[in-house]
XYZ file of C-alpha atoms in Angstrom:
356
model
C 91.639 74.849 100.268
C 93.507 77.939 99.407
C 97.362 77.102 98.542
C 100.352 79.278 100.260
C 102.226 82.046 98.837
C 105.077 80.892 98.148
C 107.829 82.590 100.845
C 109.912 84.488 98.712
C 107.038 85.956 96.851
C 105.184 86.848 100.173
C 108.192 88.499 101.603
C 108.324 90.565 98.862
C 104.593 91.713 98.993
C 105.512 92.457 102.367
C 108.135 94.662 101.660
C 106.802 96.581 99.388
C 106.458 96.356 95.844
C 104.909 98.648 92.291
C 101.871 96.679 91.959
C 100.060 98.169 88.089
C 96.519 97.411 87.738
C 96.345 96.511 84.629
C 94.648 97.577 81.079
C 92.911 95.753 79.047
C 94.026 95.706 75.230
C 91.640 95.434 72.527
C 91.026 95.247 68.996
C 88.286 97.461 66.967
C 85.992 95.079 66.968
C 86.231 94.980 70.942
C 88.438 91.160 70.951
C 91.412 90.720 73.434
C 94.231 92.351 71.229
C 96.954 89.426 72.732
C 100.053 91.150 71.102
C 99.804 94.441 72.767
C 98.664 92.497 75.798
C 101.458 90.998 75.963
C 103.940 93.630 75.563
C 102.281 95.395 78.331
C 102.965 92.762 80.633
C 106.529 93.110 79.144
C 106.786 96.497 79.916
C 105.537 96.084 83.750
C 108.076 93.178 84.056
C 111.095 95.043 82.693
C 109.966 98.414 84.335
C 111.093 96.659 87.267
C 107.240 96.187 88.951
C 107.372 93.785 91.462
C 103.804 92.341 90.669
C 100.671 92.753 88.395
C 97.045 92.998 89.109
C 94.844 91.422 86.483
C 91.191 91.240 86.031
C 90.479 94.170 88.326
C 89.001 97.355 87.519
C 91.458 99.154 85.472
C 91.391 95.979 83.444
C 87.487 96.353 83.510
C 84.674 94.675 85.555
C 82.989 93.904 81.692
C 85.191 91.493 80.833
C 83.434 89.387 83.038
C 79.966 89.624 80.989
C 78.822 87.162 78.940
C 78.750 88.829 75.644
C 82.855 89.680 75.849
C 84.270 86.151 78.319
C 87.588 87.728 78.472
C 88.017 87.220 82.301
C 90.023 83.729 81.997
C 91.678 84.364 78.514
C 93.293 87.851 79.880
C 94.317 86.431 83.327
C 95.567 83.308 81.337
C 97.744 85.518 79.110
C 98.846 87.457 81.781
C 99.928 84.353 83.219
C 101.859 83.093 80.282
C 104.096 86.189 80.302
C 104.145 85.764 84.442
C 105.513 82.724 83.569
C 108.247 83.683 80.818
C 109.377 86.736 83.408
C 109.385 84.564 86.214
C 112.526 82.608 84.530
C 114.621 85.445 84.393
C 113.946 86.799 87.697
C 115.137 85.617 91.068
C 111.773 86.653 93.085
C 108.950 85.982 90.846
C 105.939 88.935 90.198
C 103.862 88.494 92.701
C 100.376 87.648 90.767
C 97.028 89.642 91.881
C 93.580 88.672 89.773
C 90.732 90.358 90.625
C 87.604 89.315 91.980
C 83.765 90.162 92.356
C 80.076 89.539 92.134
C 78.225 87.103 94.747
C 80.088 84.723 96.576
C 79.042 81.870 94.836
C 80.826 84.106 91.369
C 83.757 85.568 93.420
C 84.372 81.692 94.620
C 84.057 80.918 91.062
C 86.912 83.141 89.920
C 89.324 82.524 93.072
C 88.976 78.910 91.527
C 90.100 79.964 88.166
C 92.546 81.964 89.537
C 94.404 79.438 91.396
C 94.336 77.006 88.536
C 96.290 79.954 86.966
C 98.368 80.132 88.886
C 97.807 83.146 90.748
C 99.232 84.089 94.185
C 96.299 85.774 95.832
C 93.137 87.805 95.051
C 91.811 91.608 95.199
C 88.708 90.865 96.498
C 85.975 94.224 95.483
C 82.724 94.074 97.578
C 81.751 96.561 95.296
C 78.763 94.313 93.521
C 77.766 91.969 96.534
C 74.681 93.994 97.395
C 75.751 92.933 100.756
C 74.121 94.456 103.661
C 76.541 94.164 106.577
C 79.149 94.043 108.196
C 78.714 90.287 108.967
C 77.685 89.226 105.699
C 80.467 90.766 104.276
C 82.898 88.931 106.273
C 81.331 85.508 106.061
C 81.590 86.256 101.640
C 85.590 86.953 102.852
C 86.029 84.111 104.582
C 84.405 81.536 101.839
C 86.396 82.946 99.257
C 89.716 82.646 101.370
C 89.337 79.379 101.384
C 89.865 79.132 97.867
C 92.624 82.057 97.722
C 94.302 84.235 100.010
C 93.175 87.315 99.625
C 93.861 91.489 99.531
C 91.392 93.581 100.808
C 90.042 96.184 98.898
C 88.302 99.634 100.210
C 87.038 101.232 96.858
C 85.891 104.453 96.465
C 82.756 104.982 96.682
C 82.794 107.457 92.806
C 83.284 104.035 90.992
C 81.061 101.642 93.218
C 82.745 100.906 96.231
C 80.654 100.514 99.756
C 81.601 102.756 102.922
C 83.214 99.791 105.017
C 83.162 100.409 109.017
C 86.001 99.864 111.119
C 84.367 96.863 112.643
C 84.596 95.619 108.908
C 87.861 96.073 108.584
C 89.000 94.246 112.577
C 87.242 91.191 111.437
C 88.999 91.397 108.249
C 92.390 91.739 109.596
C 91.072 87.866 111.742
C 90.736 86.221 108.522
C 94.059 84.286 108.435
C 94.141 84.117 104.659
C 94.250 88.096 104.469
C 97.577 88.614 103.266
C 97.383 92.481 102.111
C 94.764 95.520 101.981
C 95.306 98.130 99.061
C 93.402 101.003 101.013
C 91.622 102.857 97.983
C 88.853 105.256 99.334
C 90.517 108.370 98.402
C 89.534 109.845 101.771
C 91.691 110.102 104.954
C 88.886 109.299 107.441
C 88.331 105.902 105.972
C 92.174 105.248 105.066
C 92.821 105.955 109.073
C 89.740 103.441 109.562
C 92.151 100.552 107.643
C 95.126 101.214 109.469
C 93.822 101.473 112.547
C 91.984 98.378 112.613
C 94.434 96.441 111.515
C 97.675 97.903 113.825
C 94.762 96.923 116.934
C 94.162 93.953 115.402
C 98.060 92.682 116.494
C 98.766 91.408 113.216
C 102.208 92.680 111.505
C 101.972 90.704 108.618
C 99.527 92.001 106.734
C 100.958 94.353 104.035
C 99.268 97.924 103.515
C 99.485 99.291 100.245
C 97.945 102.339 98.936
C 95.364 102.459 95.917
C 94.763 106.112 97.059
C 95.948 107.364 93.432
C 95.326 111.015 95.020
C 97.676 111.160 98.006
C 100.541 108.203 96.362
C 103.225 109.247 97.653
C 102.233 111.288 101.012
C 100.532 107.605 102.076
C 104.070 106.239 101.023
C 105.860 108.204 103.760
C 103.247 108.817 106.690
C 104.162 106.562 109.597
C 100.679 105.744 110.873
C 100.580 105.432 114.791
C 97.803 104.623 116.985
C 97.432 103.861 120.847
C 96.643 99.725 121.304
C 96.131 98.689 124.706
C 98.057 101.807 126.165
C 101.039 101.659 123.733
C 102.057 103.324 120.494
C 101.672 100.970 117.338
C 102.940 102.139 114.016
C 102.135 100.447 110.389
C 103.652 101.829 107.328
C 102.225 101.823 103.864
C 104.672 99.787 101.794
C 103.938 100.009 98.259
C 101.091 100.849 95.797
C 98.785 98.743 93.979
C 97.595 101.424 91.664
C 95.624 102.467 88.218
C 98.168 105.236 88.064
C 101.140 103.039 87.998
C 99.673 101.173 84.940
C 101.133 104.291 83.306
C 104.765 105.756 83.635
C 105.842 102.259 85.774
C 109.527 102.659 85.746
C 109.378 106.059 87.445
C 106.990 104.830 89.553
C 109.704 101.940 90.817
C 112.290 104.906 91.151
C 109.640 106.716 93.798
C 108.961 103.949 95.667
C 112.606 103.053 96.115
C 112.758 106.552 97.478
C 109.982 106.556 99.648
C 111.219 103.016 100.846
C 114.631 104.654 101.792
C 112.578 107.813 103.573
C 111.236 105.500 105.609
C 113.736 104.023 107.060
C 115.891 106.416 107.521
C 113.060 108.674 109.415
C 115.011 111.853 107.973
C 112.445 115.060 107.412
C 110.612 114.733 104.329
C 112.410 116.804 101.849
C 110.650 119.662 99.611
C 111.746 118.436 96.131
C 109.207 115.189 97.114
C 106.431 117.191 98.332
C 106.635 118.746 94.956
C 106.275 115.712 93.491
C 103.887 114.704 95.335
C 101.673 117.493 94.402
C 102.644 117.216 90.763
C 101.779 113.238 90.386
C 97.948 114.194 91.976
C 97.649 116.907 89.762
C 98.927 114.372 86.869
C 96.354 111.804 88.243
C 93.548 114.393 88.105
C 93.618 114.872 84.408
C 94.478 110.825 83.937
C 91.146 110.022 85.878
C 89.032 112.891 84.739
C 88.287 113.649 88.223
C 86.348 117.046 86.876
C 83.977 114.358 84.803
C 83.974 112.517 88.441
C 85.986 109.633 87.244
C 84.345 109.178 83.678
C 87.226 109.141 81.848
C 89.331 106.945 84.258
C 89.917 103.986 82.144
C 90.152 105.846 79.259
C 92.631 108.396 80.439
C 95.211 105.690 80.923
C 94.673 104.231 77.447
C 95.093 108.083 76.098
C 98.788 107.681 77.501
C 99.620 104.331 76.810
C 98.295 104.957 73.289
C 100.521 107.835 72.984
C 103.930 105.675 74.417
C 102.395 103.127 71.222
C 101.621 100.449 73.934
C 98.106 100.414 72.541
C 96.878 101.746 69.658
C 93.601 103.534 70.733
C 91.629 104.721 73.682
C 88.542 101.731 73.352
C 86.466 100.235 75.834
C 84.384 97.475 76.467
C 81.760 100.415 78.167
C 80.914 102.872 75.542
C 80.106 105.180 77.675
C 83.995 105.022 79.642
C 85.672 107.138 76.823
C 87.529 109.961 77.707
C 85.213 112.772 79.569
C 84.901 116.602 77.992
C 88.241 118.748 78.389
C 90.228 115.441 79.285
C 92.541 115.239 76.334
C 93.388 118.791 76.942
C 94.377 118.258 80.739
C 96.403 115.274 80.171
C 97.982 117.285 77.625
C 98.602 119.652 80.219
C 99.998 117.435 82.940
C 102.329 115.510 80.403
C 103.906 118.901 79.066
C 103.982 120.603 83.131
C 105.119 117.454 84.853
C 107.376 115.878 81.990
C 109.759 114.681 84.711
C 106.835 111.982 85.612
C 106.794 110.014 82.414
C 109.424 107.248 81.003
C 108.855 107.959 77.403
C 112.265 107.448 76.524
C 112.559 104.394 77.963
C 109.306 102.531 76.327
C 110.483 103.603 72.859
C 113.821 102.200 73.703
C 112.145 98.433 74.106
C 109.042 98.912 72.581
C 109.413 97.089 69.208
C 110.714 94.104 71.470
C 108.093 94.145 73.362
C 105.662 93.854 70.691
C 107.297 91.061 68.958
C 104.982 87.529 69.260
């Protein structure tokens, strides 16, 4: 049976929290590369992100495959430095480990998750081959039994299924749902989440955005729908994002800003629109969106390789290296939008952070 979050971790998740996705590290011969692993865990943690998603697609799906069998040692790393954060902090990270396949693999991994001592799991429908709508939800409800769970609605340019709103209100039922990062990268099927779950009466479920295209715009939209004749609003209230796997601390400054937006309902002011506008265009050239998302993974290992978090762009995918006219574009965005980036403060703590 799936164990409870403990309180003060699940009040923060409902709050809001910078939630990275993160990357994997790796050697040249393609092994887990444990010291820069661990020092980007280390940077997350003293960025000041309230929890860490591990084993999820930014971290890549291959680490599952036989041939590599890095999905338990990286979420039991992660876990380590959880752990050794976690004593210095008086709400712990709240701990997100991917999962996937068929149920009887996605059960598999909640398993191992738990035993790690993770708090709840990203659940991608992405590989099910699942035809329906109640198919889907039966795989949901077998693998919250093992651990609660966060929805996932991936886009559909890296393998995600169109989910229906029906999906999504007998989603919100499961009582082990405890979040939904709402990741289509289209506003149609972001209103679908929302809506579904502001009818389905339940305020506890925490929205958070993986739209890396529209961050900050979902951060500050107050989302209201008619429900039985009267107005129901949901907020967004923080990000679990491949973007904030890079440039983390300014991402923690943002949210704190969007946070106080929100509740003081005051107009949206220009200088955030701006930045709004500038982090999408900065996301563009991170995700190669012109190569239709080739260079995703890579892009992100371009700038972390640059802050000398890791030392090279690899992949477990040959074929996920950074798309033509990337380099250049992140180039770009890093000299246009230098305001986005915390440069100076990973080479303030970065030989600490790769001590063993």
């Amino acid at each position: 049976m799936s164990q409870p979050i403990p309180a003060p971790v699940l009040d923060a998740l409902r709050r809001g929290l910078v939630i990275p996705a993160m990357p994997l590290a790796l050697t040249a011969d393609l092994r887990l590369d444990e010291r820069r692993q661990r020092a980007l865990v280390r940077y997350y943690d003293a960025a000041g992100a309230g929890g860490l998603a591990v084993g999820v697609h930014t971290t890549q799906f291959e680490i599952r495959d036989p041939e590599h069998a890095l999905f338990e040692p990286v979420l039991a790393l992660a876990a380590q430095e959880l752990d050794r954060a976690d004593a210095a902090r008086a709400v712990p990270m709240v701990r997100v480990a991917g999962l996937c396949g068929p149920t009887s693999q996605a059960v598999a991994e909640a398993a191992m998750a738990r035993s790690l001592g993770y708090h709840a799991g990203l659940l991608s429908l992405a590989a099910t081959g699942l035809a329906d709508d109640a198919a889907r939800l039966d795989h949901c409800r077998a693998v919250a039994e093992v651990l609660p769970l966060v929805g996932f609605y991936l886009q559909r340019a890296v393998g995600g299924p169109i989910l229906s709103h029906r999906f999504w209100r007998g989603f919100a039922a499961i009582d082990r749902v405890v979040a939904i990062k709402i990741a289509p990268f289209d506003r149609y099927r972001t209103l679908d989440v929302v809506r579904a779950v502001a009818e389905s009466g339940r305020d506890d479920i925490a929205l958070y955005t993986g739209n890396d295209d529209h961050i900050v715009l979902d951060l500050v939209t107050p989302y209201r729908f008619v429900v039985n004749g009267r107005p129901v609003e949901r907020r967004v209230v923080g990000g679990l994002l491949g973007q904030w796997a890079v440039w983390t601390r300014r991402a923690v400054v943002l949210l704190d800003a969007c946070h106080a937006l929100a509740r003081s309902e005051a107009p949206i002011p220009m200088d955030l629109l701006r930045q709004s506008v500038a982090l999408t265009d900065a996301n563009a050239a991170i995700f190669d969106v012109s190569n239709d998302f080739r260079g995703c993974i890579a892009g992100l290992h371009l700038v972390l390789r640059r802050q000398g978090l890791l030392d090279d762009v690899r992949t477990l995918d040959p074929r996920a290296g950074l798309g033509p006219g990337q380099e250049a574009e992140i180039d770009r965005v890093c000299r246009d939008h230098a305001d986005l980036n915390d440069d100076d403060f990973i080479a303030q703590h970065l030989d600490a952070w790769l001590r063993p």
